[in-house]
PDB file of C-alpha atoms and ligand atoms in Angstrom:
ATOM      1  CA  MET A   1     -36.535 -36.370  49.852  1.00 84.00           C
ATOM      2  CA  SER A   2     -36.044 -33.294  51.995  1.00 94.00           C
ATOM      3  CA  LEU A   3     -37.038 -29.909  50.576  1.00 97.00           C
ATOM      4  CA  VAL A   4     -33.378 -28.854  50.769  1.00 98.00           C
ATOM      5  CA  GLN A   5     -30.539 -31.362  50.802  1.00 97.00           C
ATOM      6  CA  ALA A   6     -26.833 -30.485  50.795  1.00 97.00           C
ATOM      7  CA  ARG A   7     -24.069 -33.041  50.480  1.00 97.00           C
ATOM      8  CA  GLY A   8     -20.414 -32.081  50.555  1.00 97.00           C
ATOM      9  CA  LEU A   9     -21.401 -28.577  49.554  1.00 98.00           C
ATOM     10  CA  VAL A  10     -18.480 -26.281  48.774  1.00 98.00           C
ATOM     11  CA  LYS A  11     -18.242 -22.696  47.548  1.00 98.00           C
ATOM     12  CA  ASP A  12     -14.978 -21.022  46.662  1.00 97.00           C
ATOM     13  CA  TYR A  13     -14.779 -17.463  45.425  1.00 97.00           C
ATOM     14  CA  ARG A  14     -11.869 -16.534  43.240  1.00 93.00           C
ATOM     15  CA  ALA A  15     -10.660 -12.966  43.029  1.00 88.00           C
ATOM     16  CA  GLY A  16      -7.559 -12.976  40.847  1.00 91.00           C
ATOM     17  CA  ASP A  17      -5.024 -15.224  42.568  1.00 92.00           C
ATOM     18  CA  VAL A  18      -6.873 -15.255  45.848  1.00 95.00           C
ATOM     19  CA  VAL A  19      -9.346 -18.015  46.659  1.00 95.00           C
ATOM     20  CA  VAL A  20     -11.824 -17.546  49.492  1.00 95.00           C
ATOM     21  CA  HIS A  21     -13.256 -20.775  50.881  1.00 97.00           C
ATOM     22  CA  ALA A  22     -16.679 -19.438  51.833  1.00 97.00           C
ATOM     23  CA  VAL A  23     -18.354 -22.841  52.379  1.00 98.00           C
ATOM     24  CA  ARG A  24     -16.025 -25.748  53.029  1.00 97.00           C
ATOM     25  CA  GLY A  25     -18.071 -28.935  52.743  1.00 97.00           C
ATOM     26  CA  VAL A  26     -21.397 -29.022  54.543  1.00 97.00           C
ATOM     27  CA  ASP A  27     -24.200 -31.579  54.742  1.00 96.00           C
ATOM     28  CA  PHE A  28     -27.712 -30.794  55.888  1.00 96.00           C
ATOM     29  CA  ASP A  29     -31.362 -31.583  55.294  1.00 96.00           C
ATOM     30  CA  ILE A  30     -34.286 -29.210  55.680  1.00 96.00           C
ATOM     31  CA  GLU A  31     -37.795 -30.628  55.624  1.00 96.00           C
ATOM     32  CA  ALA A  32     -40.827 -28.887  54.143  1.00 97.00           C
ATOM     33  CA  GLY A  33     -42.525 -26.762  56.789  1.00 97.00           C
ATOM     34  CA  ALA A  34     -39.309 -26.067  58.693  1.00 97.00           C
ATOM     35  CA  PHE A  35     -38.661 -22.763  60.454  1.00 97.00           C
ATOM     36  CA  ALA A  36     -34.890 -22.869  60.461  1.00 97.00           C
ATOM     37  CA  ALA A  37     -31.976 -20.474  60.847  1.00 97.00           C
ATOM     38  CA  PHE A  38     -28.362 -20.340  59.692  1.00 97.00           C
ATOM     39  CA  VAL A  39     -26.510 -18.671  62.510  1.00 96.00           C
ATOM     40  CA  GLY A  40     -22.964 -17.396  62.682  1.00 95.00           C
ATOM     41  CA  PRO A  41     -20.781 -14.315  62.764  1.00 94.00           C
ATOM     42  CA  SER A  42     -20.161 -12.060  59.791  1.00 95.00           C
ATOM     43  CA  GLY A  43     -18.173 -13.897  57.110  1.00 96.00           C
ATOM     44  CA  SER A  44     -19.154 -17.402  58.279  1.00 97.00           C
ATOM     45  CA  GLY A  45     -20.925 -18.233  54.997  1.00 97.00           C
ATOM     46  CA  LYS A  46     -24.605 -17.574  55.741  1.00 97.00           C
ATOM     47  CA  SER A  47     -25.321 -15.454  52.667  1.00 97.00           C
ATOM     48  CA  THR A  48     -23.297 -17.771  50.461  1.00 98.00           C
ATOM     49  CA  LEU A  49     -25.415 -20.733  51.555  1.00 98.00           C
ATOM     50  CA  LEU A  50     -28.718 -18.901  51.149  1.00 98.00           C
ATOM     51  CA  ASN A  51     -27.666 -17.599  47.723  1.00 97.00           C
ATOM     52  CA  MET A  52     -26.862 -21.121  46.566  1.00 98.00           C
ATOM     53  CA  ILE A  53     -30.155 -22.498  47.915  1.00 98.00           C
ATOM     54  CA  GLY A  54     -31.945 -19.693  46.062  1.00 98.00           C
ATOM     55  CA  ALA A  55     -30.084 -20.486  42.818  1.00 97.00           C
ATOM     56  CA  LEU A  56     -28.486 -17.033  42.790  1.00 96.00           C
ATOM     57  CA  ASP A  57     -25.035 -18.557  43.009  1.00 96.00           C
ATOM     58  CA  ARG A  58     -23.680 -21.992  42.046  1.00 96.00           C
ATOM     59  CA  PRO A  59     -21.826 -24.493  44.222  1.00 98.00           C
ATOM     60  CA  SER A  60     -18.151 -25.115  43.428  1.00 97.00           C
ATOM     61  CA  ALA A  61     -18.476 -28.770  44.483  1.00 98.00           C
ATOM     62  CA  GLY A  62     -20.932 -31.120  46.138  1.00 98.00           C
ATOM     63  CA  THR A  63     -24.638 -31.344  45.493  1.00 98.00           C
ATOM     64  CA  LEU A  64     -27.502 -29.108  46.490  1.00 98.00           C
ATOM     65  CA  THR A  65     -31.041 -30.257  45.809  1.00 98.00           C
ATOM     66  CA  VAL A  66     -33.939 -27.879  46.353  1.00 98.00           C
ATOM     67  CA  ALA A  67     -37.520 -29.043  45.750  1.00 96.00           C
ATOM     68  CA  GLY A  68     -36.169 -32.004  43.792  1.00 96.00           C
ATOM     69  CA  THR A  69     -33.976 -29.867  41.508  1.00 97.00           C
ATOM     70  CA  ASN A  70     -30.178 -30.053  41.507  1.00 97.00           C
ATOM     71  CA  VAL A  71     -29.724 -26.292  41.569  1.00 97.00           C
ATOM     72  CA  GLY A  72     -26.002 -26.525  40.823  1.00 95.00           C
ATOM     73  CA  GLU A  73     -26.812 -27.711  37.310  1.00 96.00           C
ATOM     74  CA  LEU A  74     -29.228 -24.937  36.392  1.00 96.00           C
ATOM     75  CA  LYS A  75     -28.218 -22.573  33.613  1.00 95.00           C
ATOM     76  CA  ARG A  76     -29.000 -18.905  34.053  1.00 92.00           C
ATOM     77  CA  GLY A  77     -32.457 -18.904  32.435  1.00 94.00           C
ATOM     78  CA  ALA A  78     -33.498 -22.110  34.153  1.00 96.00           C
ATOM     79  CA  ALA A  79     -32.283 -20.732  37.479  1.00 97.00           C
ATOM     80  CA  ALA A  80     -34.510 -17.668  37.019  1.00 94.00           C
ATOM     81  CA  ASP A  81     -37.501 -19.895  36.249  1.00 93.00           C
ATOM     82  CA  PHE A  82     -36.674 -22.030  39.261  1.00 96.00           C
ATOM     83  CA  ARG A  83     -36.590 -18.960  41.521  1.00 95.00           C
ATOM     84  CA  GLY A  84     -39.860 -17.678  40.114  1.00 92.00           C
ATOM     85  CA  GLU A  85     -41.588 -20.937  40.856  1.00 93.00           C
ATOM     86  CA  HIS A  86     -40.041 -21.986  44.158  1.00 96.00           C
ATOM     87  CA  ILE A  87     -38.374 -19.168  46.060  1.00 97.00           C
ATOM     88  CA  GLY A  88     -39.393 -15.972  47.820  1.00 96.00           C
ATOM     89  CA  PHE A  89     -36.630 -13.645  49.050  1.00 97.00           C
ATOM     90  CA  VAL A  90     -36.495 -11.269  51.995  1.00 96.00           C
ATOM     91  CA  PHE A  91     -33.412  -9.050  52.333  1.00 94.00           C
ATOM     92  CA  GLN A  92     -31.678  -7.249  55.169  1.00 93.00           C
ATOM     93  CA  ASP A  93     -32.217  -3.845  53.558  1.00 94.00           C
ATOM     94  CA  PHE A  94     -35.829  -4.607  52.512  1.00 95.00           C
ATOM     95  CA  ASN A  95     -35.261  -3.997  48.767  1.00 96.00           C
ATOM     96  CA  LEU A  96     -38.672  -2.462  48.187  1.00 97.00           C
ATOM     97  CA  VAL A  97     -39.197  -0.386  45.067  1.00 97.00           C
ATOM     98  CA  PRO A  98     -39.132   3.212  46.382  1.00 97.00           C
ATOM     99  CA  VAL A  99     -41.657   4.698  43.953  1.00 98.00           C
ATOM    100  CA  LEU A 100     -44.242   1.976  44.507  1.00 98.00           C
ATOM    101  CA  SER A 101     -46.796   1.814  47.319  1.00 98.00           C
ATOM    102  CA  ALA A 102     -46.955  -1.081  49.786  1.00 98.00           C
ATOM    103  CA  PHE A 103     -49.781  -2.528  47.678  1.00 98.00           C
ATOM    104  CA  GLU A 104     -47.787  -2.205  44.448  1.00 98.00           C
ATOM    105  CA  ASN A 105     -44.631  -3.682  45.948  1.00 98.00           C
ATOM    106  CA  ILE A 106     -46.545  -6.808  46.973  1.00 97.00           C
ATOM    107  CA  GLU A 107     -48.285  -6.951  43.593  1.00 96.00           C
ATOM    108  CA  TYR A 108     -45.014  -6.684  41.682  1.00 95.00           C
ATOM    109  CA  PRO A 109     -44.019 -10.393  41.623  1.00 93.00           C
ATOM    110  CA  LEU A 110     -47.568 -11.274  40.558  1.00 93.00           C
ATOM    111  CA  LEU A 111     -47.191  -9.032  37.499  1.00 91.00           C
ATOM    112  CA  MET A 112     -44.029 -10.929  36.570  1.00 84.00           C
ATOM    113  CA  VAL A 113     -45.739 -14.325  36.495  1.00 77.00           C
ATOM    114  CA  ARG A 114     -48.810 -13.002  34.620  1.00 70.00           C
ATOM    115  CA  LYS A 115     -50.916 -15.967  35.566  1.00 74.00           C
ATOM    116  CA  ARG A 116     -53.623 -14.098  37.401  1.00 80.00           C
ATOM    117  CA  ARG A 117     -56.438 -11.858  36.316  1.00 89.00           C
ATOM    118  CA  ALA A 118     -56.352  -8.309  37.681  1.00 91.00           C
ATOM    119  CA  ASP A 119     -59.194  -8.914  40.146  1.00 93.00           C
ATOM    120  CA  GLU A 120     -57.587 -12.108  41.465  1.00 93.00           C
ATOM    121  CA  ARG A 121     -54.268 -10.309  41.812  1.00 94.00           C
ATOM    122  CA  ARG A 122     -55.891  -7.512  43.767  1.00 96.00           C
ATOM    123  CA  LYS A 123     -57.629 -10.007  46.041  1.00 96.00           C
ATOM    124  CA  ARG A 124     -54.343 -11.765  46.759  1.00 95.00           C
ATOM    125  CA  VAL A 125     -52.537  -8.497  47.557  1.00 97.00           C
ATOM    126  CA  LEU A 126     -55.330  -7.320  49.880  1.00 97.00           C
ATOM    127  CA  GLU A 127     -55.306 -10.700  51.632  1.00 95.00           C
ATOM    128  CA  LEU A 128     -51.537 -10.440  52.169  1.00 95.00           C
ATOM    129  CA  LEU A 129     -51.709  -6.819  53.367  1.00 97.00           C
ATOM    130  CA  GLU A 130     -54.276  -7.977  55.913  1.00 95.00           C
ATOM    131  CA  ALA A 131     -52.190 -11.010  56.921  1.00 93.00           C
ATOM    132  CA  VAL A 132     -49.083  -8.934  57.638  1.00 94.00           C
ATOM    133  CA  GLY A 133     -51.031  -6.178  59.411  1.00 95.00           C
ATOM    134  CA  MET A 134     -50.385  -3.524  56.762  1.00 97.00           C
ATOM    135  CA  ALA A 135     -53.849  -3.011  55.262  1.00 97.00           C
ATOM    136  CA  GLU A 136     -54.076   0.560  56.517  1.00 98.00           C
ATOM    137  CA  GLN A 137     -50.689   1.468  55.046  1.00 98.00           C
ATOM    138  CA  ARG A 138     -51.430   0.003  51.619  1.00 98.00           C
ATOM    139  CA  ASP A 139     -51.006   3.296  49.750  1.00 98.00           C
ATOM    140  CA  LYS A 140     -47.841   4.403  51.525  1.00 98.00           C
ATOM    141  CA  ARG A 141     -44.457   4.329  49.851  1.00 98.00           C
ATOM    142  CA  PRO A 142     -41.453   2.725  51.585  1.00 98.00           C
ATOM    143  CA  ASP A 143     -40.090   6.116  52.744  1.00 98.00           C
ATOM    144  CA  GLN A 144     -43.336   6.626  54.660  1.00 98.00           C
ATOM    145  CA  LEU A 145     -42.970   3.327  56.535  1.00 98.00           C
ATOM    146  CA  SER A 146     -40.857   2.265  59.533  1.00 97.00           C
ATOM    147  CA  GLY A 147     -38.228  -0.457  59.135  1.00 97.00           C
ATOM    148  CA  GLY A 148     -40.493  -3.033  60.738  1.00 96.00           C
ATOM    149  CA  GLN A 149     -43.369  -2.061  58.453  1.00 97.00           C
ATOM    150  CA  LYS A 150     -41.117  -2.250  55.381  1.00 97.00           C
ATOM    151  CA  GLN A 151     -40.020  -5.736  56.325  1.00 96.00           C
ATOM    152  CA  ARG A 152     -43.659  -6.812  56.793  1.00 96.00           C
ATOM    153  CA  VAL A 153     -44.332  -5.639  53.236  1.00 97.00           C
ATOM    154  CA  ALA A 154     -41.233  -7.519  52.064  1.00 97.00           C
ATOM    155  CA  VAL A 155     -42.460 -10.727  53.736  1.00 96.00           C
ATOM    156  CA  ALA A 156     -45.841 -10.300  52.038  1.00 96.00           C
ATOM    157  CA  ARG A 157     -44.099  -9.763  48.699  1.00 97.00           C
ATOM    158  CA  ALA A 158     -42.046 -12.943  49.211  1.00 96.00           C
ATOM    159  CA  LEU A 159     -45.268 -14.879  49.801  1.00 95.00           C
ATOM    160  CA  ALA A 160     -47.249 -13.362  46.917  1.00 94.00           C
ATOM    161  CA  THR A 161     -46.677 -16.114  44.353  1.00 92.00           C
ATOM    162  CA  ASN A 162     -47.107 -18.934  46.905  1.00 92.00           C
ATOM    163  CA  ALA A 163     -43.480 -19.986  46.661  1.00 94.00           C
ATOM    164  CA  PRO A 164     -42.973 -22.998  48.956  1.00 96.00           C
ATOM    165  CA  LEU A 165     -39.645 -21.695  50.304  1.00 98.00           C
ATOM    166  CA  VAL A 166     -38.820 -18.224  51.608  1.00 98.00           C
ATOM    167  CA  LEU A 167     -35.154 -17.332  52.126  1.00 98.00           C
ATOM    168  CA  ALA A 168     -34.540 -14.384  54.417  1.00 97.00           C
ATOM    169  CA  ASP A 169     -30.943 -13.165  54.703  1.00 97.00           C
ATOM    170  CA  GLU A 170     -30.572 -11.326  58.033  1.00 96.00           C
ATOM    171  CA  PRO A 171     -34.148 -10.036  57.822  1.00 96.00           C
ATOM    172  CA  THR A 172     -33.933  -8.432  61.264  1.00 95.00           C
ATOM    173  CA  ALA A 173     -30.434  -6.934  61.121  1.00 94.00           C
ATOM    174  CA  ASN A 174     -31.686  -3.402  60.431  1.00 93.00           C
ATOM    175  CA  LEU A 175     -34.529  -3.518  62.949  1.00 94.00           C
ATOM    176  CA  ASP A 176     -34.829  -2.705  66.645  1.00 94.00           C
ATOM    177  CA  HIS A 177     -35.532  -5.712  68.831  1.00 93.00           C
ATOM    178  CA  ALA A 178     -39.274  -5.198  69.168  1.00 93.00           C
ATOM    179  CA  SER A 179     -39.708  -4.934  65.382  1.00 93.00           C
ATOM    180  CA  ALA A 180     -37.331  -7.826  64.832  1.00 94.00           C
ATOM    181  CA  TYR A 181     -39.417 -10.140  67.027  1.00 94.00           C
ATOM    182  CA  LYS A 182     -42.586  -9.055  65.244  1.00 92.00           C
ATOM    183  CA  VAL A 183     -41.100  -9.904  61.849  1.00 94.00           C
ATOM    184  CA  ILE A 184     -39.921 -13.324  63.061  1.00 96.00           C
ATOM    185  CA  GLU A 185     -43.311 -13.973  64.666  1.00 95.00           C
ATOM    186  CA  LEU A 186     -44.999 -12.965  61.408  1.00 94.00           C
ATOM    187  CA  MET A 187     -42.833 -15.370  59.417  1.00 96.00           C
ATOM    188  CA  ARG A 188     -43.617 -18.187  61.828  1.00 96.00           C
ATOM    189  CA  ARG A 189     -47.337 -17.475  61.624  1.00 95.00           C
ATOM    190  CA  MET A 190     -47.155 -17.535  57.819  1.00 94.00           C
ATOM    191  CA  ARG A 191     -45.405 -20.889  58.071  1.00 96.00           C
ATOM    192  CA  ASP A 192     -48.189 -22.138  60.363  1.00 96.00           C
ATOM    193  CA  GLU A 193     -50.987 -20.789  58.178  1.00 94.00           C
ATOM    194  CA  ALA A 194     -49.660 -21.248  54.647  1.00 93.00           C
ATOM    195  CA  GLY A 195     -47.188 -24.089  55.216  1.00 95.00           C
ATOM    196  CA  THR A 196     -44.381 -22.014  53.689  1.00 97.00           C
ATOM    197  CA  THR A 197     -40.903 -23.191  54.691  1.00 98.00           C
ATOM    198  CA  PHE A 198     -38.781 -20.364  56.093  1.00 98.00           C
ATOM    199  CA  LEU A 199     -35.028 -20.377  56.163  1.00 98.00           C
ATOM    200  CA  PHE A 200     -33.407 -17.260  57.575  1.00 97.00           C
ATOM    201  CA  SER A 201     -29.992 -16.163  58.705  1.00 97.00           C
ATOM    202  CA  THR A 202     -28.961 -14.120  61.689  1.00 96.00           C
ATOM    203  CA  HIS A 203     -25.896 -13.283  63.739  1.00 93.00           C
ATOM    204  CA  ASP A 204     -28.088 -12.374  66.715  1.00 91.00           C
ATOM    205  CA  SER A 205     -28.345 -15.060  69.400  1.00 89.00           C
ATOM    206  CA  LYS A 206     -31.700 -13.747  70.657  1.00 90.00           C
ATOM    207  CA  ILE A 207     -33.229 -13.980  67.200  1.00 93.00           C
ATOM    208  CA  MET A 208     -31.605 -17.368  66.698  1.00 93.00           C
ATOM    209  CA  ALA A 209     -33.541 -18.679  69.708  1.00 93.00           C
ATOM    210  CA  GLU A 210     -36.774 -18.043  67.790  1.00 94.00           C
ATOM    211  CA  ALA A 211     -35.928 -20.644  65.140  1.00 96.00           C
ATOM    212  CA  GLU A 212     -37.149 -24.208  65.567  1.00 95.00           C
ATOM    213  CA  THR A 213     -33.899 -25.523  64.143  1.00 94.00           C
ATOM    214  CA  THR A 214     -30.537 -23.803  63.951  1.00 95.00           C
ATOM    215  CA  PHE A 215     -27.508 -24.567  61.844  1.00 95.00           C
ATOM    216  CA  VAL A 216     -24.473 -22.933  63.382  1.00 95.00           C
ATOM    217  CA  LEU A 217     -21.795 -21.875  60.883  1.00 96.00           C
ATOM    218  CA  GLU A 218     -18.170 -21.219  61.719  1.00 95.00           C
ATOM    219  CA  ASP A 219     -15.765 -20.314  58.926  1.00 95.00           C
ATOM    220  CA  GLY A 220     -17.797 -22.093  56.280  1.00 97.00           C
ATOM    221  CA  LEU A 221     -18.369 -25.264  58.297  1.00 96.00           C
ATOM    222  CA  LEU A 222     -21.407 -26.460  60.230  1.00 95.00           C
ATOM    223  CA  ARG A 223     -20.750 -27.123  63.873  1.00 88.00           C
ATOM    224  CA  ILE A 224     -21.187 -30.846  64.259  1.00 65.00           C
ATOM    225  CA  ASP A 225     -23.292 -30.834  67.398  1.00 56.00           C
ATOM    226  CA  GLN A 226     -26.180 -29.679  65.196  1.00 54.00           C
ATOM    227  CA  GLY A 227     -27.491 -32.987  63.950  1.00 48.00           C
ATOM    228  CA  GLY A 228     -27.949 -31.345  60.561  1.00 52.00           C
ATOM    229  CA  VAL A 229     -31.645 -32.124  60.108  1.00 56.00           C
ATOM    230  CA  ALA A 230     -34.525 -29.658  60.254  1.00 59.00           C
TER     231      ALA A 230
HETATM  232  P1  ADP B 301     -21.980 -14.063  56.018  1.00 92.84           P
HETATM  233  O1  ADP B 301     -23.227 -13.897  55.225  1.00 92.84           O
HETATM  234  O2  ADP B 301     -22.094 -15.128  57.084  1.00 92.84           O
HETATM  235  O3  ADP B 301     -21.490 -12.773  56.584  1.00 92.84           O
HETATM  236  P2  ADP B 301     -20.751 -14.564  53.451  1.00 92.84           P
HETATM  237  O4  ADP B 301     -21.415 -15.779  52.924  1.00 92.84           O
HETATM  238  O5  ADP B 301     -21.181 -13.274  52.913  1.00 92.84           O
HETATM  239  O6  ADP B 301     -20.836 -14.592  55.056  1.00 92.84           O
HETATM  240  O7  ADP B 301     -19.180 -14.660  53.212  1.00 92.84           O
HETATM  241  C1  ADP B 301     -18.411 -15.813  53.484  1.00 92.84           C
HETATM  242  C2  ADP B 301     -16.988 -15.556  53.029  1.00 92.84           C
HETATM  243  O8  ADP B 301     -16.954 -15.453  51.613  1.00 92.84           O
HETATM  244  C3  ADP B 301     -16.400 -14.251  53.560  1.00 92.84           C
HETATM  245  O9  ADP B 301     -15.013 -14.459  53.776  1.00 92.84           O
HETATM  246  C4  ADP B 301     -16.631 -13.284  52.411  1.00 92.84           C
HETATM  247  O10 ADP B 301     -15.674 -12.255  52.431  1.00 92.84           O
HETATM  248  C5  ADP B 301     -16.453 -14.183  51.210  1.00 92.84           C
HETATM  249  N1  ADP B 301     -17.254 -13.752  50.035  1.00 92.84           N
HETATM  250  C6  ADP B 301     -18.597 -13.651  49.979  1.00 92.84           C
HETATM  251  N2  ADP B 301     -18.999 -13.270  48.749  1.00 92.84           N
HETATM  252  C7  ADP B 301     -17.865 -13.115  48.014  1.00 92.84           C
HETATM  253  C8  ADP B 301     -17.597 -12.747  46.665  1.00 92.84           C
HETATM  254  N3  ADP B 301     -18.590 -12.452  45.819  1.00 92.84           N
HETATM  255  N4  ADP B 301     -16.305 -12.714  46.268  1.00 92.84           N
HETATM  256  C9  ADP B 301     -15.285 -13.015  47.107  1.00 92.84           C
HETATM  257  N5  ADP B 301     -15.476 -13.383  48.389  1.00 92.84           N
HETATM  258  C10 ADP B 301     -16.744 -13.431  48.848  1.00 92.84           C
HETATM  259 MG1   MG B 302     -24.413 -12.242  54.963  1.00 92.84          MG
END
């Protein structure tokens, strides 16, 4: 089975009497090793889809299987375990811990899983700092880094626990074009080297062209000329 499989996937948000149909029945398959993008204007449902794939939010209807797990059936605790094991996240606004250095931000998810000895943890963080080109900035805090550098740290953090799937919601939206390309190129290289599947969203057509597969969203629906398979 595909790494991610959606069938008739629906998400409605209810706010009082108002129902927002954020995702209105989509089908798609994403294979392991894909470098794929959800593309569409603001409000088209990109974040909603990524949040459901990452078990941060539950489908209203349809099925969504990620790494063999029906994520729509996970209870809160099981969803957290699922995320810890399978998913790395990269956010538009970086979400680094301000008081921690680049090194410590990358180390943070490794402290949560507690599986590694301190020397192994350190080795992994140094390896990632090297891989994302941030070894020399290892002791700097986020406020001492540029946007592009922050996002490189965030990508390293997402990869720290060897999650097979990294979800990046508009990872380049707060970056200038040169930095944006570097972050996308870095993600693709990490896919090539580590085999990590990357699924990102963007509303930028230039960034979209960097994906190997694109799923174009319009008002919660996938445009049907996509084929729907990555
Ligand atoms: P995108 O990421 O493509 O900008 P979103 O997935 O954030 O789109 O939003 C899709 C639609 O769902 C929008 O109409 C948005 O206003 C609505 N929406 C998103 N999250 C919520 C929420 N928590 N409550 C109510 N409506 C929401
Ligand atoms: Mg969004």
